[in-house]
C-alpha positions as protocol buffer text, in pm:
chain_id: "A"
residue {
  index: 1
  type: MET
  ca { x: 3822 y: 1735 z: -8308 }
}
residue {
  index: 2
  type: GLN
  ca { x: 3840 y: 1376 z: -8268 }
}
residue {
  index: 3
  type: ARG
  ca { x: 4191 y: 1217 z: -8330 }
}
residue {
  index: 4
  type: LYS
  ca { x: 4309 y: 876 z: -8431 }
}
residue {
  index: 5
  type: ASN
  ca { x: 4442 y: 721 z: -8067 }
}
residue {
  index: 6
  type: PRO
  ca { x: 4562 y: 381 z: -8061 }
}
residue {
  index: 7
  type: ILE
  ca { x: 4533 y: 319 z: -7712 }
}
residue {
  index: 8
  type: VAL
  ca { x: 4148 y: 389 z: -7683 }
}
residue {
  index: 9
  type: ASP
  ca { x: 4133 y: 148 z: -8000 }
}
residue {
  index: 10
  type: GLU
  ca { x: 4300 y: -132 z: -7889 }
}
residue {
  index: 11
  type: TYR
  ca { x: 4087 y: -102 z: -7506 }
}
residue {
  index: 12
  type: TRP
  ca { x: 3762 y: -58 z: -7736 }
}
residue {
  index: 13
  type: LYS
  ca { x: 3873 y: -376 z: -7891 }
}
residue {
  index: 14
  type: SER
  ca { x: 3937 y: -586 z: -7565 }
}
residue {
  index: 15
  type: ILE
  ca { x: 3633 y: -459 z: -7445 }
}
residue {
  index: 16
  type: LEU
  ca { x: 3403 y: -574 z: -7728 }
}
residue {
  index: 17
  type: ASP
  ca { x: 3635 y: -921 z: -7692 }
}
residue {
  index: 18
  type: TYR
  ca { x: 3493 y: -919 z: -7340 }
}
residue {
  index: 19
  type: VAL
  ca { x: 3147 y: -839 z: -7386 }
}
residue {
  index: 20
  type: THR
  ca { x: 3101 y: -1100 z: -7664 }
}
residue {
  index: 21
  type: THR
  ca { x: 3251 y: -1359 z: -7477 }
}
residue {
  index: 22
  type: SER
  ca { x: 3127 y: -1331 z: -7153 }
}
residue {
  index: 23
  type: MET
  ca { x: 2801 y: -1272 z: -6900 }
}
residue {
  index: 24
  type: ILE
  ca { x: 2706 y: -980 z: -6750 }
}
residue {
  index: 25
  type: HIS
  ca { x: 2887 y: -1091 z: -6409 }
}
residue {
  index: 26
  type: LYS
  ca { x: 2677 y: -1038 z: -6059 }
}
residue {
  index: 27
  type: ASP
  ca { x: 3035 y: -934 z: -5907 }
}
residue {
  index: 28
  type: ASN
  ca { x: 2978 y: -555 z: -5954 }
}
residue {
  index: 29
  type: ALA
  ca { x: 3218 y: -250 z: -5843 }
}
residue {
  index: 30
  type: LEU
  ca { x: 2912 y: -6 z: -5845 }
}
residue {
  index: 31
  type: PRO
  ca { x: 2649 y: -77 z: -5576 }
}
residue {
  index: 32
  type: LEU
  ca { x: 2365 y: -205 z: -5735 }
}
residue {
  index: 33
  type: ALA
  ca { x: 2068 y: -123 z: -5476 }
}
residue {
  index: 34
  type: ARG
  ca { x: 2201 y: 255 z: -5560 }
}
residue {
  index: 35
  type: ILE
  ca { x: 2164 y: 242 z: -5944 }
}
residue {
  index: 36
  type: LYS
  ca { x: 1834 y: 118 z: -5940 }
}
residue {
  index: 37
  type: ARG
  ca { x: 1767 y: 416 z: -5688 }
}
residue {
  index: 38
  type: LEU
  ca { x: 1906 y: 626 z: -5967 }
}
residue {
  index: 39
  type: MET
  ca { x: 1710 y: 501 z: -6173 }
}
residue {
  index: 40
  type: LYS
  ca { x: 1392 y: 514 z: -6007 }
}
residue {
  index: 41
  type: VAL
  ca { x: 1430 y: 910 z: -5977 }
}
residue {
  index: 42
  type: GLU
  ca { x: 1300 y: 977 z: -6295 }
}
residue {
  index: 43
  type: GLN
  ca { x: 937 y: 961 z: -6285 }
}
residue {
  index: 44
  type: GLU
  ca { x: 869 y: 752 z: -6547 }
}
residue {
  index: 45
  type: VAL
  ca { x: 1047 y: 478 z: -6421 }
}
residue {
  index: 46
  type: SER
  ca { x: 890 y: 271 z: -6211 }
}
residue {
  index: 47
  type: LYS
  ca { x: 1023 y: -50 z: -6210 }
}
residue {
  index: 48
  type: VAL
  ca { x: 1315 y: -178 z: -6340 }
}
residue {
  index: 49
  type: ALA
  ca { x: 1392 y: -547 z: -6422 }
}
residue {
  index: 50
  type: ASN
  ca { x: 1668 y: -762 z: -6207 }
}
residue {
  index: 51
  type: GLU
  ca { x: 1889 y: -735 z: -6541 }
}
residue {
  index: 52
  type: VAL
  ca { x: 1942 y: -365 z: -6578 }
}
residue {
  index: 53
  type: PRO
  ca { x: 2127 y: -282 z: -6272 }
}
residue {
  index: 54
  type: PRO
  ca { x: 2436 y: -527 z: -6345 }
}
residue {
  index: 55
  type: LEU
  ca { x: 2404 y: -407 z: -6696 }
}
residue {
  index: 56
  type: PHE
  ca { x: 2438 y: 11 z: -6614 }
}
residue {
  index: 57
  type: SER
  ca { x: 2706 y: -104 z: -6365 }
}
residue {
  index: 58
  type: ARG
  ca { x: 2935 y: -260 z: -6670 }
}
residue {
  index: 59
  type: ILE
  ca { x: 2854 y: 11 z: -6866 }
}
residue {
  index: 60
  type: THR
  ca { x: 2971 y: 292 z: -6616 }
}
residue {
  index: 61
  type: GLU
  ca { x: 3255 y: 76 z: -6503 }
}
residue {
  index: 62
  type: ILE
  ca { x: 3332 y: 120 z: -6856 }
}
residue {
  index: 63
  type: PHE
  ca { x: 3287 y: 448 z: -6916 }
}
residue {
  index: 64
  type: ILE
  ca { x: 3516 y: 543 z: -6602 }
}
residue {
  index: 65
  type: GLU
  ca { x: 3771 y: 321 z: -6741 }
}
residue {
  index: 66
  type: GLU
  ca { x: 3826 y: 489 z: -7058 }
}
residue {
  index: 67
  type: LEU
  ca { x: 3795 y: 848 z: -6946 }
}
residue {
  index: 68
  type: THR
  ca { x: 4069 y: 741 z: -6715 }
}
residue {
  index: 69
  type: LEU
  ca { x: 4260 y: 602 z: -6988 }
}
residue {
  index: 70
  type: ARG
  ca { x: 4205 y: 916 z: -7161 }
}
residue {
  index: 71
  type: ALA
  ca { x: 4311 y: 1168 z: -6874 }
}
residue {
  index: 72
  type: TRP
  ca { x: 4627 y: 963 z: -6777 }
}
residue {
  index: 73
  type: GLN
  ca { x: 4751 y: 981 z: -7156 }
}
residue {
  index: 74
  type: CYS
  ca { x: 4728 y: 1342 z: -7076 }
}
residue {
  index: 75
  type: THR
  ca { x: 4937 y: 1298 z: -6728 }
}
residue {
  index: 76
  type: GLU
  ca { x: 5175 y: 1103 z: -6952 }
}
residue {
  index: 77
  type: LYS
  ca { x: 5204 y: 1372 z: -7212 }
}
residue {
  index: 78
  type: GLY
  ca { x: 5268 y: 1631 z: -6896 }
}
residue {
  index: 79
  type: LYS
  ca { x: 5537 y: 1406 z: -6811 }
}
residue {
  index: 80
  type: ARG
  ca { x: 5388 y: 1387 z: -6491 }
}
residue {
  index: 81
  type: ARG
  ca { x: 5284 y: 1035 z: -6237 }
}
residue {
  index: 82
  type: ILE
  ca { x: 4999 y: 1206 z: -6083 }
}
residue {
  index: 83
  type: LEU
  ca { x: 4647 y: 1239 z: -6268 }
}
residue {
  index: 84
  type: GLN
  ca { x: 4541 y: 1537 z: -6177 }
}
residue {
  index: 85
  type: ARG
  ca { x: 4212 y: 1720 z: -6239 }
}
residue {
  index: 86
  type: GLY
  ca { x: 4308 y: 1878 z: -6516 }
}
residue {
  index: 87
  type: ASP
  ca { x: 4400 y: 1568 z: -6669 }
}
residue {
  index: 88
  type: ILE
  ca { x: 4039 y: 1459 z: -6624 }
}
residue {
  index: 89
  type: CYS
  ca { x: 3906 y: 1801 z: -6815 }
}
residue {
  index: 90
  type: SER
  ca { x: 4135 y: 1770 z: -7082 }
}
residue {
  index: 91
  type: ALA
  ca { x: 4035 y: 1394 z: -7159 }
}
residue {
  index: 92
  type: ALA
  ca { x: 3697 y: 1492 z: -7147 }
}
residue {
  index: 93
  type: LYS
  ca { x: 3733 y: 1782 z: -7443 }
}
residue {
  index: 94
  type: SER
  ca { x: 3953 y: 1519 z: -7636 }
}
residue {
  index: 95
  type: SER
  ca { x: 3634 y: 1329 z: -7763 }
}
residue {
  index: 96
  type: ASP
  ca { x: 3316 y: 1470 z: -7872 }
}
residue {
  index: 97
  type: VAL
  ca { x: 3179 y: 1183 z: -7673 }
}
residue {
  index: 98
  type: PHE
  ca { x: 3274 y: 1367 z: -7384 }
}
residue {
  index: 99
  type: ASP
  ca { x: 3121 y: 1679 z: -7469 }
}
residue {
  index: 100
  type: PHE
  ca { x: 2833 y: 1691 z: -7211 }
}
residue {
  index: 101
  type: LEU
  ca { x: 3084 y: 1654 z: -6908 }
}
residue {
  index: 102
  type: ILE
  ca { x: 3259 y: 1976 z: -7029 }
}
residue {
  index: 103
  type: TYR
  ca { x: 2907 y: 2165 z: -6900 }
}
residue {
  index: 104
  type: LEU
  ca { x: 2976 y: 2015 z: -6563 }
}
residue {
  index: 105
  type: MET
  ca { x: 3355 y: 2084 z: -6505 }
}
residue {
  index: 106
  type: PRO
  ca { x: 3375 y: 2399 z: -6277 }
}
residue {
  index: 107
  type: LYS
  ca { x: 3473 y: 2710 z: -6403 }
}
residue {
  index: 108
  type: GLY
  ca { x: 3906 y: 2748 z: -6424 }
}
residue {
  index: 109
  type: ALA
  ca { x: 3900 y: 2369 z: -6363 }
}
residue {
  index: 110
  type: GLY
  ca { x: 4250 y: 2397 z: -6531 }
}
residue {
  index: 111
  type: ILE
  ca { x: 4203 y: 2200 z: -6887 }
}
residue {
  index: 112
  type: VAL
  ca { x: 4537 y: 2188 z: -7058 }
}
residue {
  index: 113
  type: GLU
  ca { x: 4569 y: 2073 z: -7382 }
}
residue {
  index: 114
  type: LEU
  ca { x: 4868 y: 1959 z: -7497 }
}
residue {
  index: 115
  type: ASN
  ca { x: 4984 y: 1939 z: -7829 }
}
residue {
  index: 116
  type: MET
  ca { x: 5315 y: 1819 z: -8025 }
}
residue {
  index: 117
  type: ASN
  ca { x: 5383 y: 2173 z: -8095 }
}
residue {
  index: 118
  type: SER
  ca { x: 5283 y: 2373 z: -7794 }
}
residue {
  index: 119
  type: GLN
  ca { x: 5101 y: 2391 z: -7515 }
}
residue {
  index: 120
  type: THR
  ca { x: 4754 y: 2576 z: -7486 }
}
residue {
  index: 121
  type: LYS
  ca { x: 4589 y: 2629 z: -7159 }
}
residue {
  index: 122
  type: TYR
  ca { x: 4174 y: 2689 z: -7191 }
}
């Protein structure tokens, strides 16, 4: 159910420009020690190089930003100003990239898909 989305396309162009013109910064929004600890939960991972947690931090930020952007589009389609759980569920359903999240969503999470012609609740 992959649809052309110019806003998301523009977002990815800006991310590509950012990544190609800058280094991974040390000012991360996510705690690096926690990222490193989560990576070491996997038994095969015993050591993690210092440059890996900042990279994972930035990747996680980009993931959250795109999902939020898609969820906000669902909010606007619903003519609302408050992002809701159902918007996140709809955003996860809007792209094959987020398919794995659908299985993590609670049952009855209020997934709403808004088409131009009709409203369908799942």
